[in-house]
Tab-separated table of C-alpha atoms in Angstrom:
chain	number	residue	atom	x	y	z
A	1	MET	CA	-15.641	19.132	8.264
A	2	GLY	CA	-19.166	20.181	9.290
A	3	GLY	CA	-20.296	16.702	10.379
A	4	LYS	CA	-19.367	15.253	6.996
A	5	HIS	CA	-17.605	11.890	7.169
A	6	MET	CA	-14.033	11.994	5.832
A	7	LEU	CA	-13.748	9.568	2.965
A	8	THR	CA	-10.263	8.076	3.248
A	9	ILE	CA	-9.144	4.537	2.612
A	10	ASN	CA	-7.817	4.058	6.140
A	11	ALA	CA	-11.020	5.454	7.665
A	12	LEU	CA	-13.008	2.869	5.697
A	13	PHE	CA	-10.743	0.027	6.820
A	14	SER	CA	-10.750	1.206	10.430
A	15	THR	CA	-14.555	1.372	10.398
A	16	ALA	CA	-14.721	-2.129	8.894
A	17	SER	CA	-12.349	-3.380	11.599
A	18	GLU	CA	-14.528	-1.888	14.339
A	19	ARG	CA	-17.653	-3.310	12.752
A	20	PHE	CA	-16.430	-6.783	11.813
A	21	GLY	CA	-13.587	-7.283	14.338
A	22	ASN	CA	-12.919	-11.006	14.542
A	23	ARG	CA	-14.532	-11.904	11.235
A	24	ILE	CA	-12.252	-12.997	8.427
A	25	ALA	CA	-11.007	-10.096	6.312
A	26	LEU	CA	-8.404	-11.793	4.114
A	27	ILE	CA	-8.003	-15.353	2.846
A	28	GLU	CA	-5.176	-16.650	0.698
A	29	PRO	CA	-3.856	-20.072	-0.273
A	30	ILE	CA	-0.602	-21.192	1.280
A	31	GLU	CA	0.780	-24.727	0.970
A	32	GLY	CA	-1.287	-27.273	-0.914
A	33	ALA	CA	-4.978	-26.822	-0.228
A	34	ARG	CA	-4.430	-24.979	3.060
A	35	MET	CA	-5.606	-21.415	3.515
A	36	SER	CA	-4.259	-18.555	5.590
A	37	THR	CA	-6.768	-16.149	7.113
A	38	LEU	CA	-6.563	-12.771	8.818
A	39	THR	CA	-9.348	-11.182	10.816
A	40	TYR	CA	-10.105	-7.490	10.494
A	41	HIS	CA	-8.534	-6.835	13.923
A	42	THR	CA	-5.379	-8.786	13.117
A	43	ALA	CA	-5.071	-7.113	9.727
A	44	LEU	CA	-5.450	-3.671	11.330
A	45	GLU	CA	-2.756	-4.531	13.912
A	46	ARG	CA	-0.391	-5.563	11.100
A	47	VAL	CA	-1.234	-2.392	9.133
A	48	ARG	CA	-0.324	-0.310	12.194
A	49	GLY	CA	2.835	-2.372	12.733
A	50	PHE	CA	3.988	-1.760	9.175
A	51	ALA	CA	3.147	1.938	9.543
A	52	GLY	CA	5.363	1.935	12.649
A	53	TYR	CA	8.203	0.438	10.619
A	54	LEU	CA	7.774	3.136	7.957
A	55	GLN	CA	7.865	5.776	10.700
A	56	GLN	CA	11.246	4.369	11.793
A	57	LEU	CA	12.456	4.791	8.205
A	58	HIS	CA	11.236	8.412	8.281
A	59	ILE	CA	8.764	7.886	5.447
A	60	GLU	CA	6.656	11.024	5.361
A	61	LYS	CA	3.415	12.265	3.902
A	62	GLY	CA	3.777	12.513	0.128
A	63	ASP	CA	6.715	10.079	-0.192
A	64	CYS	CA	6.184	7.559	-3.001
A	65	LEU	CA	6.531	3.831	-2.332
A	66	LEU	CA	6.488	1.327	-5.168
A	67	ILE	CA	4.681	-2.004	-4.641
A	68	TRP	CA	5.678	-4.660	-7.191
A	69	SER	CA	4.224	-8.014	-6.259
A	70	PRO	CA	1.458	-10.498	-6.964
A	71	SER	CA	-1.800	-9.918	-5.093
A	72	ARG	CA	-1.614	-11.260	-1.552
A	73	SER	CA	-2.567	-10.315	1.992
A	74	ASP	CA	0.753	-8.629	2.734
A	75	TRP	CA	0.324	-6.463	-0.378
A	76	LEU	CA	-2.810	-4.992	1.202
A	77	ILE	CA	-1.151	-4.691	4.634
A	78	ALA	CA	1.756	-2.763	3.074
A	79	TYR	CA	-0.636	-0.620	1.031
A	80	LEU	CA	-2.773	0.378	4.024
A	81	GLY	CA	0.231	0.838	6.332
A	82	ALA	CA	1.893	3.153	3.833
A	83	LEU	CA	-1.293	5.182	3.400
A	84	LEU	CA	-1.567	5.486	7.180
A	85	VAL	CA	1.741	7.391	7.298
A	86	GLY	CA	0.652	9.512	4.341
A	87	ALA	CA	2.788	7.824	1.707
A	88	VAL	CA	1.644	7.594	-1.901
A	89	ILE	CA	1.463	4.110	-3.377
A	90	VAL	CA	2.761	3.426	-6.868
A	91	PRO	CA	1.506	-0.083	-7.690
A	92	LEU	CA	3.142	-1.974	-10.533
A	93	ASP	CA	1.931	-5.109	-12.244
A	94	VAL	CA	3.977	-8.100	-11.141
A	95	ASN	CA	4.925	-8.693	-14.793
A	96	SER	CA	6.353	-5.191	-15.282
A	97	LYS	CA	9.862	-5.192	-16.701
A	98	GLU	CA	12.855	-3.683	-14.936
A	99	ASP	CA	13.244	-0.751	-17.338
A	100	PHE	CA	9.617	0.255	-16.740
A	101	LEU	CA	10.048	-0.084	-12.966
A	102	LEU	CA	13.151	2.112	-13.071
A	103	ARG	CA	11.444	4.793	-15.203
A	104	VAL	CA	8.459	4.922	-12.856
A	105	ALA	CA	10.716	4.973	-9.783
A	106	GLU	CA	12.625	7.918	-11.246
A	107	LEU	CA	9.485	9.820	-12.282
A	108	THR	CA	7.986	9.478	-8.791
A	109	ASP	CA	11.185	9.814	-6.753
A	110	THR	CA	10.347	6.485	-5.119
A	111	LYS	CA	11.776	6.035	-1.609
A	112	LEU	CA	11.241	2.262	-1.197
A	113	LEU	CA	10.519	-0.790	-3.315
A	114	ILE	CA	8.092	-3.166	-1.626
A	115	THR	CA	8.381	-6.602	-3.231
A	116	THR	CA	9.588	-10.130	-2.533
A	117	GLN	CA	13.238	-11.175	-2.299
A	118	LYS	CA	12.645	-13.358	-5.372
A	119	GLN	CA	11.352	-10.414	-7.459
A	120	PHE	CA	14.116	-8.144	-6.141
A	121	ALA	CA	16.835	-10.697	-6.957
A	122	GLY	CA	15.779	-10.572	-10.606
A	123	LEU	CA	16.652	-6.870	-10.856
A	124	LYS	CA	20.038	-5.970	-12.278
A	125	GLN	CA	20.464	-2.258	-11.633
A	126	THR	CA	18.238	-0.877	-8.916
A	127	SER	CA	19.548	1.029	-5.944
A	128	LEU	CA	16.110	1.282	-4.345
A	129	PRO	CA	15.915	0.085	-0.742
A	130	LEU	CA	13.924	-3.161	-0.431
A	131	VAL	CA	11.070	-3.958	1.918
A	132	ASP	CA	10.519	-7.717	1.714
A	133	LEU	CA	6.849	-8.718	1.480
A	134	ASP	CA	7.767	-12.259	2.516
A	135	ALA	CA	8.776	-10.931	5.953
A	136	LEU	CA	6.874	-7.654	6.220
A	137	PRO	CA	8.573	-5.647	9.000
A	138	GLN	CA	6.604	-4.545	12.042
A	139	ALA	CA	7.303	-1.909	14.696
A	140	THR	CA	5.333	0.032	17.264
A	141	MET	CA	3.440	2.829	15.564
A	142	ASP	CA	3.455	6.285	17.152
A	143	ALA	CA	-0.138	7.412	16.539
A	144	ALA	CA	0.710	10.936	17.735
A	145	LYS	CA	3.141	11.303	14.824
A	146	LEU	CA	0.740	10.191	12.107
A	147	PRO	CA	-0.071	12.978	9.655
A	148	GLU	CA	-3.632	14.119	9.179
A	149	ILE	CA	-4.934	12.528	6.000
A	150	HIS	CA	-7.664	14.310	4.061
A	151	GLU	CA	-9.951	12.828	1.441
A	152	ASN	CA	-8.385	14.937	-1.313
A	153	ASP	CA	-4.828	13.899	-0.403
A	154	LEU	CA	-2.967	11.838	-2.964
A	155	ALA	CA	-3.187	8.092	-2.278
A	156	GLU	CA	-1.990	6.365	-5.414
A	157	VAL	CA	-0.353	6.976	-8.781
A	158	VAL	CA	-1.185	4.330	-11.375
A	159	PHE	CA	0.963	4.337	-14.499
A	160	THR	CA	0.152	3.484	-18.094
A	161	SER	CA	2.462	0.904	-19.636
A	162	GLY	CA	4.505	3.462	-21.540
A	163	THR	CA	4.623	1.222	-24.625
A	164	THR	CA	4.197	4.190	-26.985
A	165	GLY	CA	6.366	6.622	-25.053
A	166	GLN	CA	6.927	7.851	-21.527
A	167	PRO	CA	4.611	6.207	-18.949
A	168	LYS	CA	1.883	8.541	-17.723
A	169	GLY	CA	0.693	8.591	-14.132
A	170	VAL	CA	-2.969	8.736	-13.163
A	171	ILE	CA	-3.338	10.445	-9.800
A	172	LEU	CA	-5.929	9.041	-7.396
A	173	SER	CA	-6.965	10.658	-4.130
A	174	HIS	CA	-8.242	8.879	-1.047
A	175	ARG	CA	-11.703	10.085	-2.011
A	176	ASN	CA	-11.423	8.585	-5.531
A	177	ILE	CA	-10.554	5.140	-4.230
A	178	ALA	CA	-12.801	5.216	-1.150
A	179	SER	CA	-15.785	6.346	-3.244
A	180	ASN	CA	-15.277	3.430	-5.621
A	181	ALA	CA	-14.956	0.994	-2.714
A	182	THR	CA	-18.083	2.382	-1.061
A	183	ALA	CA	-20.043	2.191	-4.324
A	184	ALA	CA	-18.902	-1.385	-4.919
A	185	ALA	CA	-20.029	-2.393	-1.425
A	186	THR	CA	-23.573	-1.101	-1.894
């Protein structure tokens, strides 16, 4: 590493958590005009808790997990928790149709579908195991069993819509995403 800072998504979030601690990291509307907030520390605890749950499921470095949900705090918690255990995220637009979801799941050998019970109930033919975003599971994370994540490791596969043929995946490394986040913050 030669003194060079590793550019990974989780390293960026961990650094932000250390730096901003009890400041608000995530805000989202709940009922009526009320808002739900999470501090950086609380968000990091939930990320680690979800990573612990994925460890219990034996999700390993390189396993693909599909996230199919509207944007919300738990989407980010699931995303960061999965990356912490070395999983590769396959995000799908909330409006993606079932046939597209199934093609992408097959192409990536998806291990889990992370979505809401409501979204999941609308599927007719999936055998993918569900992780419910409405009640995101938590467990104690074993930090000693976390894989080493490098900046060139695969973080995400984003798919084209596949409207003119087979969907095509765009592979993004931790460095790709972290570099964009760092550039956007400056």
